[in-house]
Coordinates of C-alpha atoms in Angstrom, one line a residue:
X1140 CA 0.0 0.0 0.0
X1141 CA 3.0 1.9 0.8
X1142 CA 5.1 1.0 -2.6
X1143 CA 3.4 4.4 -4.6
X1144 CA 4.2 6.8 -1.7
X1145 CA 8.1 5.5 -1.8
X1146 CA 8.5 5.7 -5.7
X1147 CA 9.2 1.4 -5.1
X1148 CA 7.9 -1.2 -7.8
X1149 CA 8.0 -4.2 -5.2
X1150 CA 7.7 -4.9 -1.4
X1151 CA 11.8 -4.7 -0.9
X1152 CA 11.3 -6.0 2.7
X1153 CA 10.0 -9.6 2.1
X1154 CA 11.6 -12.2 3.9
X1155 CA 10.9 -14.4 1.0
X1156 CA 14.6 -15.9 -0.3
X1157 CA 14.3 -13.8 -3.7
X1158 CA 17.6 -14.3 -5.5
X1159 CA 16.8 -11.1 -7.6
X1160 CA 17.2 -9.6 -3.8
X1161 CA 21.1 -11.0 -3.2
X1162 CA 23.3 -9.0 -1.2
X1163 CA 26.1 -9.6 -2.5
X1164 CA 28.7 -8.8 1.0
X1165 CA 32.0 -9.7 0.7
X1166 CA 30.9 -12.6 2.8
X1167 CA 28.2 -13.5 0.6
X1168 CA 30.5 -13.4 -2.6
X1169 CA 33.0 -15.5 -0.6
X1170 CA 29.9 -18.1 0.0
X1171 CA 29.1 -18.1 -3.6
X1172 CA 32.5 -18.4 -4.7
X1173 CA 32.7 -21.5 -2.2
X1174 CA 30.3 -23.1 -3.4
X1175 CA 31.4 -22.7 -7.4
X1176 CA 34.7 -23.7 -6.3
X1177 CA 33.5 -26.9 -4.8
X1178 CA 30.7 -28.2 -7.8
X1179 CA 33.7 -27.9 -9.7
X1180 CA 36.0 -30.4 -7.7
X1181 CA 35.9 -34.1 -8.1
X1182 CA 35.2 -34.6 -4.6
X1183 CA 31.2 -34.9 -3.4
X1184 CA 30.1 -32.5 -0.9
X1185 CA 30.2 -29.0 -0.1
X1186 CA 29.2 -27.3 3.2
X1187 CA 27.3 -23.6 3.9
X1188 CA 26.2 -23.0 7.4
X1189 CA 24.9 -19.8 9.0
X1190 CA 23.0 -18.4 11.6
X1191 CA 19.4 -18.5 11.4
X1192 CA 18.4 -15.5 9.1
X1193 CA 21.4 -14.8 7.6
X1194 CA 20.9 -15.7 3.7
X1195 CA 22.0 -19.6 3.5
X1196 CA 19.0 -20.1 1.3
X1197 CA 19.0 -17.0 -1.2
X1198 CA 22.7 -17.8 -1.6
X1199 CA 21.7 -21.5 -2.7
X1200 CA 18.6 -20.0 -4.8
X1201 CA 21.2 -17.9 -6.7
X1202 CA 23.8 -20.6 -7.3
X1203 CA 20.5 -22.4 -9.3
X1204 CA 20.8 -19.8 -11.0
X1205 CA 24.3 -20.1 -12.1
X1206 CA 24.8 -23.8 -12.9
X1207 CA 24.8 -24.8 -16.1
X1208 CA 21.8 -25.8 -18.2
X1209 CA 23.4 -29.0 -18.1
X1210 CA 22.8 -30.0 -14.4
X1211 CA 19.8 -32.0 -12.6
X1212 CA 18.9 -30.5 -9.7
X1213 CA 17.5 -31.9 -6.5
X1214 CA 16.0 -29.5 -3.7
X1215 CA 15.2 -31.4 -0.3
X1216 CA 13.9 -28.6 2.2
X1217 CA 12.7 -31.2 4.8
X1218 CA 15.2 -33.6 5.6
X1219 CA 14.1 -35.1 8.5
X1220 CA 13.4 -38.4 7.0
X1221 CA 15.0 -42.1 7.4
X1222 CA 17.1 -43.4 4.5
X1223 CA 14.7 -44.7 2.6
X1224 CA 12.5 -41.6 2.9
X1225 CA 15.3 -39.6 2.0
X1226 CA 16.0 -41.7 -1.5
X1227 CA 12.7 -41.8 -2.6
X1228 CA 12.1 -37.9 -2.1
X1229 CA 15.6 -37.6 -4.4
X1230 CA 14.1 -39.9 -6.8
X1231 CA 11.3 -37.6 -7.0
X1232 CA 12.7 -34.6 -7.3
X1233 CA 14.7 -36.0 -10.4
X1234 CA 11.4 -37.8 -12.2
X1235 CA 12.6 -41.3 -11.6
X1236 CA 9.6 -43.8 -10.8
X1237 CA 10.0 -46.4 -8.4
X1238 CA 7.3 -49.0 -7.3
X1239 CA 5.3 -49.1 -4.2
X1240 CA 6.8 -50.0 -1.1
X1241 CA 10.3 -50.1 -2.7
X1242 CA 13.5 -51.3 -0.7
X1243 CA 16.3 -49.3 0.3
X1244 CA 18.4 -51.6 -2.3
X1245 CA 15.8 -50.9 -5.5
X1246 CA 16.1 -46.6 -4.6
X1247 CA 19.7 -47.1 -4.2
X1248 CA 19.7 -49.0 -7.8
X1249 CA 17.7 -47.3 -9.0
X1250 CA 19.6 -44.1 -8.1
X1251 CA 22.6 -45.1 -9.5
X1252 CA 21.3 -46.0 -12.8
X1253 CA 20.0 -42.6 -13.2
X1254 CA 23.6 -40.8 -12.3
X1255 CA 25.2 -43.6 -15.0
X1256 CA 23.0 -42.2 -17.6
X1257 CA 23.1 -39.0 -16.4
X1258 CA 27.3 -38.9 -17.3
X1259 CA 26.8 -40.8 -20.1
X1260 CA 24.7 -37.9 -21.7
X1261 CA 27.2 -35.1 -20.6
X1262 CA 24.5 -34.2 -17.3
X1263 CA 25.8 -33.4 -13.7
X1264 CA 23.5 -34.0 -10.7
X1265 CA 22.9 -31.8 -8.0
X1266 CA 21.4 -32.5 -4.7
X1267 CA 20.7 -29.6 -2.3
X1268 CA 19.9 -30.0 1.7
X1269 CA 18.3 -27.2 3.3
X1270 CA 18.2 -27.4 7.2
X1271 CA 20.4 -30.0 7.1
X1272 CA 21.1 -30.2 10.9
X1273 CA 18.1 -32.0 11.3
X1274 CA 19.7 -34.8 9.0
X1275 CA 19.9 -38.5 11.0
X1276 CA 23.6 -39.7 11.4
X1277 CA 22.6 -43.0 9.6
X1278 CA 20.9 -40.6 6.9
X1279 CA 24.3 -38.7 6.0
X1280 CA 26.3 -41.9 5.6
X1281 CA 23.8 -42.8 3.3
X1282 CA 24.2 -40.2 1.8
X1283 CA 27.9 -40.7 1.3
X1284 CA 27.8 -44.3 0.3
X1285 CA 25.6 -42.8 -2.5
X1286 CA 28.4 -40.4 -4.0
X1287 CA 30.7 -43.4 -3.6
X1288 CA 29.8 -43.7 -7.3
X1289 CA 32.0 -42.2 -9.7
X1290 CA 34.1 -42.1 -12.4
X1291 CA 38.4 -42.0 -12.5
X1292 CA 37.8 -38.0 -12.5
X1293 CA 34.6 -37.0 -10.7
X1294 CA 31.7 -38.2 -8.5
X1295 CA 28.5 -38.7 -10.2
X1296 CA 26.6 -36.8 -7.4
X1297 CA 27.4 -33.9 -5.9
X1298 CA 25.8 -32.3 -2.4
X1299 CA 25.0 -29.7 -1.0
X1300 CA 24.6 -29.4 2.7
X1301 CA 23.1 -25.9 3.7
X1302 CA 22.4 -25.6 8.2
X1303 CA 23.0 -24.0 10.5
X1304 CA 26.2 -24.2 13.0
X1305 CA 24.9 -26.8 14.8
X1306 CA 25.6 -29.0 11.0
X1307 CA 29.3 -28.4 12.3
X1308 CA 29.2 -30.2 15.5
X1309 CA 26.7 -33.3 13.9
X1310 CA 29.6 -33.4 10.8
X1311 CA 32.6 -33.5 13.8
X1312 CA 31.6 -36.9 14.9
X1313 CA 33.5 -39.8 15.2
X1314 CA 31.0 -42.2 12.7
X1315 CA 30.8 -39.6 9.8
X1316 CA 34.6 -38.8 9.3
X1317 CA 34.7 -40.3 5.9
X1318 CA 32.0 -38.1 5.3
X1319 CA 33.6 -35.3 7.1
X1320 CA 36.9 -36.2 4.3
X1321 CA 34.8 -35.7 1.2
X1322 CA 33.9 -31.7 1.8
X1323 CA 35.7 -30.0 -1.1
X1324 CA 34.7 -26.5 0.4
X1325 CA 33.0 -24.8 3.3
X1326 CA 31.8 -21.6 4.3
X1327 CA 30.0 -19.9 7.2
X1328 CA 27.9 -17.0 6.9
X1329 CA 28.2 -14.4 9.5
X1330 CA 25.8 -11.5 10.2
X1331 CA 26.2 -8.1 8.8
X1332 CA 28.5 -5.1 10.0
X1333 CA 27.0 -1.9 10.6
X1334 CA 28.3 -0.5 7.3
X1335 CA 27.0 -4.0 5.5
X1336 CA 23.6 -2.9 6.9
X1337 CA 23.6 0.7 5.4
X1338 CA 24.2 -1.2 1.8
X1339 CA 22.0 -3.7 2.7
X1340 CA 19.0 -1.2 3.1
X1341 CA 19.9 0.9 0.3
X1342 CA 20.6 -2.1 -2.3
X1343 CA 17.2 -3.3 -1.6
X1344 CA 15.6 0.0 -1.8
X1345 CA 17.2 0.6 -5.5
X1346 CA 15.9 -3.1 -6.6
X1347 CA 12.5 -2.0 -6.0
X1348 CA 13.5 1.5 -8.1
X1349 CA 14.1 3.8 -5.3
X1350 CA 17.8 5.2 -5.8
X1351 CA 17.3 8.0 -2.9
X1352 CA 18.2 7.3 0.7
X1353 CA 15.5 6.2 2.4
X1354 CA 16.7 5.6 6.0
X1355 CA 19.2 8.6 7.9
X1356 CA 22.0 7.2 9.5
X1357 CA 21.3 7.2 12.7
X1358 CA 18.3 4.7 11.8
X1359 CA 20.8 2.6 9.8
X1360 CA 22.6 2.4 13.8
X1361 CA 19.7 1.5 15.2
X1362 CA 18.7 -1.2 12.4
X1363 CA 22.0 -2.6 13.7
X1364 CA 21.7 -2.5 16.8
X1365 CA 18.5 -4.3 17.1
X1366 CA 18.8 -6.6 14.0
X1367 CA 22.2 -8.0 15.4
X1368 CA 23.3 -7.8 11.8
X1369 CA 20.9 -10.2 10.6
X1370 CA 19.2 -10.3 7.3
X1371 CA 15.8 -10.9 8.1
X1372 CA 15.2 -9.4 11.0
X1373 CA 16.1 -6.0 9.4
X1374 CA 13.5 -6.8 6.3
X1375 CA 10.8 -7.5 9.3
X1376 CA 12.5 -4.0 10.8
X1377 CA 12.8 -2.2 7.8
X1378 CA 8.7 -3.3 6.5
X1379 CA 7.3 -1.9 9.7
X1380 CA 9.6 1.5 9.5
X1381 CA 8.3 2.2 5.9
X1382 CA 4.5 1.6 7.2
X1383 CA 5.3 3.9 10.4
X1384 CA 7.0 6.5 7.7
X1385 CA 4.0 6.0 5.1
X1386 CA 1.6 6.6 7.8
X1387 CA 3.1 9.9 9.4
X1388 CA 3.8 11.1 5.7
X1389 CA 7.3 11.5 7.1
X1390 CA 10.8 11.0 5.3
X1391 CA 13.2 10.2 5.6
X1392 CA 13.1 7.3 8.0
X1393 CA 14.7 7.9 11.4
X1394 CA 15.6 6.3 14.6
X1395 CA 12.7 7.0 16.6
X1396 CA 10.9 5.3 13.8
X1397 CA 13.0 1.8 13.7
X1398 CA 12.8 1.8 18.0
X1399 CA 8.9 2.0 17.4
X1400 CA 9.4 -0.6 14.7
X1401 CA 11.6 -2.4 17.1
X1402 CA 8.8 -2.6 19.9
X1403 CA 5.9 -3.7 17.2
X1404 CA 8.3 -6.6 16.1
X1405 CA 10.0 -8.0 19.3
X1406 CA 6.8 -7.5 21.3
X1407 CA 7.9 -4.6 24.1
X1408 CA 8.9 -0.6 24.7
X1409 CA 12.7 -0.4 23.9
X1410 CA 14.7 2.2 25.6
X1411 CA 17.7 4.0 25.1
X1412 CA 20.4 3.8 27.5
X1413 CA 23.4 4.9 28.0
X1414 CA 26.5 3.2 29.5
X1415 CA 29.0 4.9 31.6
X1416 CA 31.4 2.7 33.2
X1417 CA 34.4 0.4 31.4
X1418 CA 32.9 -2.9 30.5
X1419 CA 34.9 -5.0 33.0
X1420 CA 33.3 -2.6 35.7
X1421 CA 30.1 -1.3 34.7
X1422 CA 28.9 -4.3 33.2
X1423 CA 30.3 -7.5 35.5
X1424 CA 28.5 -7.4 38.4
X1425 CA 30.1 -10.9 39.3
X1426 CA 32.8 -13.0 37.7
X1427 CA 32.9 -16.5 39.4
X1428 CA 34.8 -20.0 38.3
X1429 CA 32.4 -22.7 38.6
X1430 CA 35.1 -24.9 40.0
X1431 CA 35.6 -22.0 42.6
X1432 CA 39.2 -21.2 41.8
X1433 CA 37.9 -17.3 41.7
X1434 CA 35.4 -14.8 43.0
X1435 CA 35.0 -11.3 41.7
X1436 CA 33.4 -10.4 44.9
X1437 CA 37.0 -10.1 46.3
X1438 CA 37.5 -6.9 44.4
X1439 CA 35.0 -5.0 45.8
X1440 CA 33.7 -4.0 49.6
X1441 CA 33.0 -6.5 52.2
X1442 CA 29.2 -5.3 51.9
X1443 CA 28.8 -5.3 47.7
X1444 CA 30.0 -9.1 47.4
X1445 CA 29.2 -10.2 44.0
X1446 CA 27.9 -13.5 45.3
X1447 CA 24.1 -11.6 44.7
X1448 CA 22.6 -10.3 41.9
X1449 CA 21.4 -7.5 43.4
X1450 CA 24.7 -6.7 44.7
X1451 CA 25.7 -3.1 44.1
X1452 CA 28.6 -2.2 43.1
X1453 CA 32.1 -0.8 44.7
X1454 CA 31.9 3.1 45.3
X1455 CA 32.7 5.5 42.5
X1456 CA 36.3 6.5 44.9
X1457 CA 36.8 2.4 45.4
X1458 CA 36.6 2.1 41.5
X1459 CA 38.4 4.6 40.8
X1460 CA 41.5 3.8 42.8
X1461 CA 41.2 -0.2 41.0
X1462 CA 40.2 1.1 37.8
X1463 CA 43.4 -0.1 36.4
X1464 CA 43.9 -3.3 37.9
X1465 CA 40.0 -4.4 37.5
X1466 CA 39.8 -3.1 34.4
X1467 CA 43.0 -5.5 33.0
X1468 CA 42.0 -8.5 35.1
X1469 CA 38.6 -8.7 34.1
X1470 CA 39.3 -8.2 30.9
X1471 CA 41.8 -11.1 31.0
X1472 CA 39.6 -13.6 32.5
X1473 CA 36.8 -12.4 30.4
X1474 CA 38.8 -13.1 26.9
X1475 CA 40.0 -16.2 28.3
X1476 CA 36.2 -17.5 28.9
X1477 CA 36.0 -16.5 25.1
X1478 CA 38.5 -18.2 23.8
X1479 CA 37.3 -21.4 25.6
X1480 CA 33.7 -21.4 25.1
X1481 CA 34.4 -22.0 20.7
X1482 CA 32.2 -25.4 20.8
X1483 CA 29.0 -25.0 20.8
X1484 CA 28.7 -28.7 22.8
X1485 CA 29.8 -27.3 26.0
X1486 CA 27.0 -24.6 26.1
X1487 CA 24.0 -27.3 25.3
X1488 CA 25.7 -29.0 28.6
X1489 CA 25.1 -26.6 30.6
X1490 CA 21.3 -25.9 29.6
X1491 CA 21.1 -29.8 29.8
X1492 CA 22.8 -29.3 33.4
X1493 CA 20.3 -26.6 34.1
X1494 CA 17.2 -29.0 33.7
X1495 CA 18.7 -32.2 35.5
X1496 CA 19.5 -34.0 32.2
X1497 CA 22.6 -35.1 30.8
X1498 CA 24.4 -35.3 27.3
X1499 CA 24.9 -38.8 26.0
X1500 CA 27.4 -39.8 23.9
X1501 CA 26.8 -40.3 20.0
X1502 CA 24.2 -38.4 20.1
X1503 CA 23.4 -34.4 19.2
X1504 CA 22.4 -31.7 22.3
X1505 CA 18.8 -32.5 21.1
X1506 CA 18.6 -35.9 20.5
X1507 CA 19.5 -36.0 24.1
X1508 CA 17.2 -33.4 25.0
X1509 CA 14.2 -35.9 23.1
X1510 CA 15.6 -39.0 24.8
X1511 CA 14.8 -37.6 28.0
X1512 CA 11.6 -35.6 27.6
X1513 CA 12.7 -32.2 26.3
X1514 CA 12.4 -30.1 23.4
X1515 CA 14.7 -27.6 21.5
X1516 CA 13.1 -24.4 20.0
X1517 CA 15.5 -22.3 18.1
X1518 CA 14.2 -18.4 18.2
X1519 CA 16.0 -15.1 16.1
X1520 CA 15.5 -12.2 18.6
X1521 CA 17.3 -9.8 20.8
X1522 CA 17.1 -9.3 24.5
X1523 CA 13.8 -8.4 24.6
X1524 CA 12.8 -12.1 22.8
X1525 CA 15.0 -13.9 25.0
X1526 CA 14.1 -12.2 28.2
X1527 CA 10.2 -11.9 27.4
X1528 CA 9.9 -15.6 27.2
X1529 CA 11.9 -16.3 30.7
X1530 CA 13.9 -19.5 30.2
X1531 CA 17.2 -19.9 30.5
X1532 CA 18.8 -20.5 26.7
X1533 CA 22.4 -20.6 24.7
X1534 CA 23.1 -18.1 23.1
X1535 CA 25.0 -17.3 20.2
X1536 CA 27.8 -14.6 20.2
X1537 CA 30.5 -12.9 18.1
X1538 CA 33.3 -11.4 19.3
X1539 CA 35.2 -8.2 18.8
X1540 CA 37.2 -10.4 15.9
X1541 CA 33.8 -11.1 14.1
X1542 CA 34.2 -14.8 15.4
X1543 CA 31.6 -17.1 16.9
X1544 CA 31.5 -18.0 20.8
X1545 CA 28.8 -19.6 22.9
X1546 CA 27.7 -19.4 26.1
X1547 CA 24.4 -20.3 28.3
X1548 CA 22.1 -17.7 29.7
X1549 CA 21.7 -18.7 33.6
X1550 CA 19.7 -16.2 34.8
X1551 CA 18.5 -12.5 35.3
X1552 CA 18.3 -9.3 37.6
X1553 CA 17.1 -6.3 35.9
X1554 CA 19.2 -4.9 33.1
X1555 CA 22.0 -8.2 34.0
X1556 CA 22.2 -11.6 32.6
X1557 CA 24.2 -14.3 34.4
X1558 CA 26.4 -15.9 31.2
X1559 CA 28.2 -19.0 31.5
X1560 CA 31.2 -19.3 29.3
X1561 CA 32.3 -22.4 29.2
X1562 CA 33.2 -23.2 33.4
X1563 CA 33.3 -19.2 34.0
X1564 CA 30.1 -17.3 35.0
X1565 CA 29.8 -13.6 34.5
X1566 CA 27.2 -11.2 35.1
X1567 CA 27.2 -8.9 31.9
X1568 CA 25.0 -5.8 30.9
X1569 CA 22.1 -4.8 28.3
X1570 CA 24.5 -3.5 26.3
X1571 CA 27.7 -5.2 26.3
X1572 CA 25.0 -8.8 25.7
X1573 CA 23.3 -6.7 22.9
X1574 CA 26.9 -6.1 21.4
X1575 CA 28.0 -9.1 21.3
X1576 CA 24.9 -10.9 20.2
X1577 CA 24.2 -12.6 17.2
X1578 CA 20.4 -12.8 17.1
X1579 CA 20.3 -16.7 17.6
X1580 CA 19.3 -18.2 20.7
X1581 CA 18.1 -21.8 21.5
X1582 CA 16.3 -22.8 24.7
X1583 CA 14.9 -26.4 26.1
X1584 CA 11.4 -26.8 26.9
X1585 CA 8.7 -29.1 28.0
X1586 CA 6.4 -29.6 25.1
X1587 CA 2.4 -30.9 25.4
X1588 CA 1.7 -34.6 24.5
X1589 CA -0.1 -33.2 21.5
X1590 CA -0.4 -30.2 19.3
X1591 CA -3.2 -29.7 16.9
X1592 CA -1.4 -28.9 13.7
X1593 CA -3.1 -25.7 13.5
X1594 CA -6.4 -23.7 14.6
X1595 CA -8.0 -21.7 12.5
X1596 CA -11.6 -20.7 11.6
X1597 CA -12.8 -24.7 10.6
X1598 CA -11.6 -25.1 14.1
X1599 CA -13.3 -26.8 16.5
X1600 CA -15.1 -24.7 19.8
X1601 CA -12.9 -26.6 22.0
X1602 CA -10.1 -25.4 20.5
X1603 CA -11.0 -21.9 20.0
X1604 CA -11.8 -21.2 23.3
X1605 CA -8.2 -23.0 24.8
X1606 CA -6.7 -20.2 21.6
X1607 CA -8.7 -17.4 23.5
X1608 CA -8.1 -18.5 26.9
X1609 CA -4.6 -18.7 26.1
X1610 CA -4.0 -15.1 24.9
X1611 CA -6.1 -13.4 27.5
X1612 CA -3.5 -14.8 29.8
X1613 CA -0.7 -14.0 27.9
X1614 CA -1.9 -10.7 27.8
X1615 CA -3.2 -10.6 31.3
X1616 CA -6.9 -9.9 30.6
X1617 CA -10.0 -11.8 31.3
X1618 CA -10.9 -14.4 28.7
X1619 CA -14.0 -14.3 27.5
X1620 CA -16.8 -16.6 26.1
X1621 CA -16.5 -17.4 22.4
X1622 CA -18.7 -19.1 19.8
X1623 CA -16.6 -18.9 17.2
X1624 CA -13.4 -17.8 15.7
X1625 CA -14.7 -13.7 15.9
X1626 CA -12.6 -10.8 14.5
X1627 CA -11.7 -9.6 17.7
X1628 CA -9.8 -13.3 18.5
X1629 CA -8.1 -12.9 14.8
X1630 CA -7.1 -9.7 16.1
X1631 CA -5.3 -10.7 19.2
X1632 CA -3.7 -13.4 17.3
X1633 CA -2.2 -11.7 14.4
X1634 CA -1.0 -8.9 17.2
X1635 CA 1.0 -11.7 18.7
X1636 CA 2.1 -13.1 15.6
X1637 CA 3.5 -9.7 14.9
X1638 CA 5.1 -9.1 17.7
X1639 CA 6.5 -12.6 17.5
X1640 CA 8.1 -12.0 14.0
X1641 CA 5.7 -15.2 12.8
X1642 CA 3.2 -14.3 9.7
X1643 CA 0.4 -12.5 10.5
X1644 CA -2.1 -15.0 8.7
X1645 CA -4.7 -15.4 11.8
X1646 CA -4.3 -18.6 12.0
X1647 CA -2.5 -20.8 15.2
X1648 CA 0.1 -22.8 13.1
X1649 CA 2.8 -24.8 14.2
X1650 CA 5.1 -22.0 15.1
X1651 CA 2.4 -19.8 16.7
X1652 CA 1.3 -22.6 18.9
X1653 CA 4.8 -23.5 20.1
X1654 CA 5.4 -19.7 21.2
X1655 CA 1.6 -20.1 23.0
X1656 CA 2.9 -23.0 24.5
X1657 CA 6.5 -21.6 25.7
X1658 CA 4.5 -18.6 28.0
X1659 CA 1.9 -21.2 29.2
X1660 CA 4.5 -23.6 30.2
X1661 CA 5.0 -24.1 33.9
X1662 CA 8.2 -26.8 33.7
X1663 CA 11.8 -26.0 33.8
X1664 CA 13.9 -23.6 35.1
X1665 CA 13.5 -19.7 34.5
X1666 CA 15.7 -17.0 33.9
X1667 CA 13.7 -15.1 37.0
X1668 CA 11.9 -17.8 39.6
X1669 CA 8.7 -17.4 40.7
X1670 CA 7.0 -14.9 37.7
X1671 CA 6.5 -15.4 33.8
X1672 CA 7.3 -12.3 32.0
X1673 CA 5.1 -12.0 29.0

């Protein structure tokens, strides 16, 4: 409605993977480069990982575009089937017909025939795995005896494998080394600087056929800041600026705008603040080894012992006169928890510690999780998602060398977070957590027996009323009596879809209900006991 007012052709916000769209970052061109490279080598599978949101898929999209008309392409965007599930969906997506029922032999033989005939006419074949995290152990080896075919100069199947980071850690293990051989290239995708943001914006902006700046700098800052850099949470940022701007009648765009924006999107008021004190000071409260070899509480007064978090901290004259020696020792300890907390394993321990359950051996954080009655819900977000929903969660981090760290979130007071890195805990700040993270978080819950798939308007009453009931507590209001699905109920669920960064379709899918779900949950730890912050 807006596109007329702007001077735009298209919606340049959508967070649909349009290649036409591609950003093409340095890091972006490296990942397509990567990719070229690897299709070109003899060897049978190459790697892209990213965070969630970062452009994995619109990176793939656009290397379709680029192979040659030559090459038979398979697209698997589910892959959370067995083996044999996994070689019949390939065989459909490259037109070969199998009988009913068929064995894991007659796919596999089948397969190969295909790839045979496929070199024989001068063909390549592609597979591509989105989301391929989710892929079984068993599934993967499968998938490598199957590019075991080849000739004496290249395999006759190439893959693919597009995840997130967690794709790392499942392709480190000890039964898919020979798998782990075969990657010809890899890449991961990291979020966007602030400067990669500006070009972002404007490169999407003159796509749609706007070549004026849009946004002011200082809105660019703030896309930043609350994006974390990534991709899609600054289209979801950017789509709710350019209503705010089209309904005010008010260009350009500026920061007040985006922090409105900001609020709509991540569900709360967001407010400035402003940070005074060094970070080793004014934003670790406490700094305690969790095999007790140190307590930060010695560096401060008898009375402001950073065994609390409510503890206050030293006087302004007390700081002052440590200012040096806190300021280097902290910092010290604090880029030594860094350096230690690089696998990703360690932080899924402690969650898994956090709930009373264990890692077991062979198997991924969340098959464990499964094995012993949890769930994992991966969530893009910022503080306000992560502290909104109240349970504890690992995060993931960059550091001031734009590489990746991990660390659980513990607990909370006020404007602190209690972050474990690695066997360190530390009490850090708004802003020095807001700094430093990446947008991804991951958290363990307690999911219901069952979930309807969805509820919608051919929903049942019974169902319609537990929707209603359910965000009149959320929202701490009285529920009231429904017959049906009314337009006041579609309006109080697509508010909380918006505010949730889930579509605003008014209808209770399977993402919507699992966020219902996380605030009506009552099991686990929380970051803050004894209240739910909704």
């Amino acid at each position: 409605m807006y596109k007329a007012f702007f001077g735009l052709s298209d919606n340049p916000f959508s967070i649909a993977p349009n290649p036409h769209y591609l950003f093409l970052s340095d890091r972006h061109r490296e990942a397509l480069a990567h990719l070229t490279y690897g299709l070109g080598e003899t060897g049978g599978f190459v790697l892209l990982t990213g965070e969630v949101g970062t452009g994995k898929t619109t990176v793939s999209r656009c290397l379709l575009n680029q192979l040659p008309e030559n090459t038979d392409t398979a697209f698997i965007l589910n892959p959370s089937l067995t083996e044999q599930e996994l070689l019949a969906t390939l065989c459909d997506e490259l037109s070969i017909v199998y009988d009913k029922d068929p064995s894991l032999k007659q796919l596999t033989d089948l397969l190969s025939q295909f790839l045979l005939g496929n070199h024989d006419k001068g063909r390549n074949t592609v597979l591509i795995i989105d989301e391929a995290q989710h892929l079984r152990a068993e599934v993967l080896e499968q998938l490598r005896l199957l590019t075991n075919l080849e000739t004496d100069t290249k395999k006759l199947l190439q893959v693919i494998l597009i995840g997130q980071p967690e794709l790392q850690q499942l392709l480190r293990r000890q039964e898919l080394r020979q798998l782990a051989q075969r990657i010809t290239a890899r890449y991961h995708l990291l979020p966007l600087t602030l400067e990669e943001v500006g070009l972002y914006v404007q490169h999407r902006l003159k796509v749609a056929g706007r070549h004026e700046p849009l946004f002011n700098p200082r809105s660019i800052k703030a896309l930043h800041k609350y994006s974390g850099g990534i991709p899609r949470l600054i289209n979801l940022l950017c789509e709710r600026a350019l209503m705010a701007s089209y309904a005010q009648s008010k260009v350009p765009i500026d920061q007040e705008m985006v922090s409105s924006a900001a609020a709509e999107v991540f569900g709360e008021d967001i407010k400035q603040r402003s940070y005074f004190l060094p970070i080793a000071v004014g934003s670790v409260l406490a700094l305690s080894c969790v095999l007790g070899v140190m307590l930060w509480g010695k560096l401060l007064p008898d009375n402001s012992a950073a065994s609390s978090a409510g503890s206050s901290l030293a006087s302004p004259s007390l700081v002052q006169e440590n200012k040096a020696q806190v300021s280097s020792s902290n910092q010290r300890v604090l880029n030594g928890a860094i350096a230690q907390s690089r696998d990703i394993d360690t932080a899924y321990a402690s969650i898994l510690g956090l709930w009373d359950r264990v890692p077991y051996i062979g198997l991924s954080a969340c098959q464990s999780a499964e094995q012993q009655g949890l769930s994992c819900f991966q969530q893009q977000g910022n503080w306000n998602s992560l502290t909104r929903l109240n349970f504890p969660a690992v995060v993931y981090l960059i550091d001031s060398q734009q590489e990746a760290f991990y660390g659980t979130v513990v607990s909370r007071h006020g404007e602190q977070l209690l972050l474990q890195l690695n066997e360190q805990q530390l009490w850090v700040d708004r802003d020095w957590f807001t700094r430093h993270f990446s947008g991804t978080f991951e958290i363990l819950w307690q999911a219901p027996i069952s979930l309807p798939r969805e509820i919608g308007q051919g929903s049942n009453s019974e169902q319609i009323q537990w929707l209603e009931n359910s965000l009149a507590k959320i929202d701490h209001t009285a529920p009231r009596l429904v017959d049906g699905f009314d337009a006041q109920l579609e309006d109080n669920l697509m508010r909380f879809q918006r505010e949730h960064g889930l579509r605003a379709d008014a209808i209770a899918g399977s993402q919507t209900l699992v966020q219902l779900n996380l605030y009506l949950s009552a099991e686990g730890p929380r970051l803050v006991e004894a209240r739910r912050s909704y």
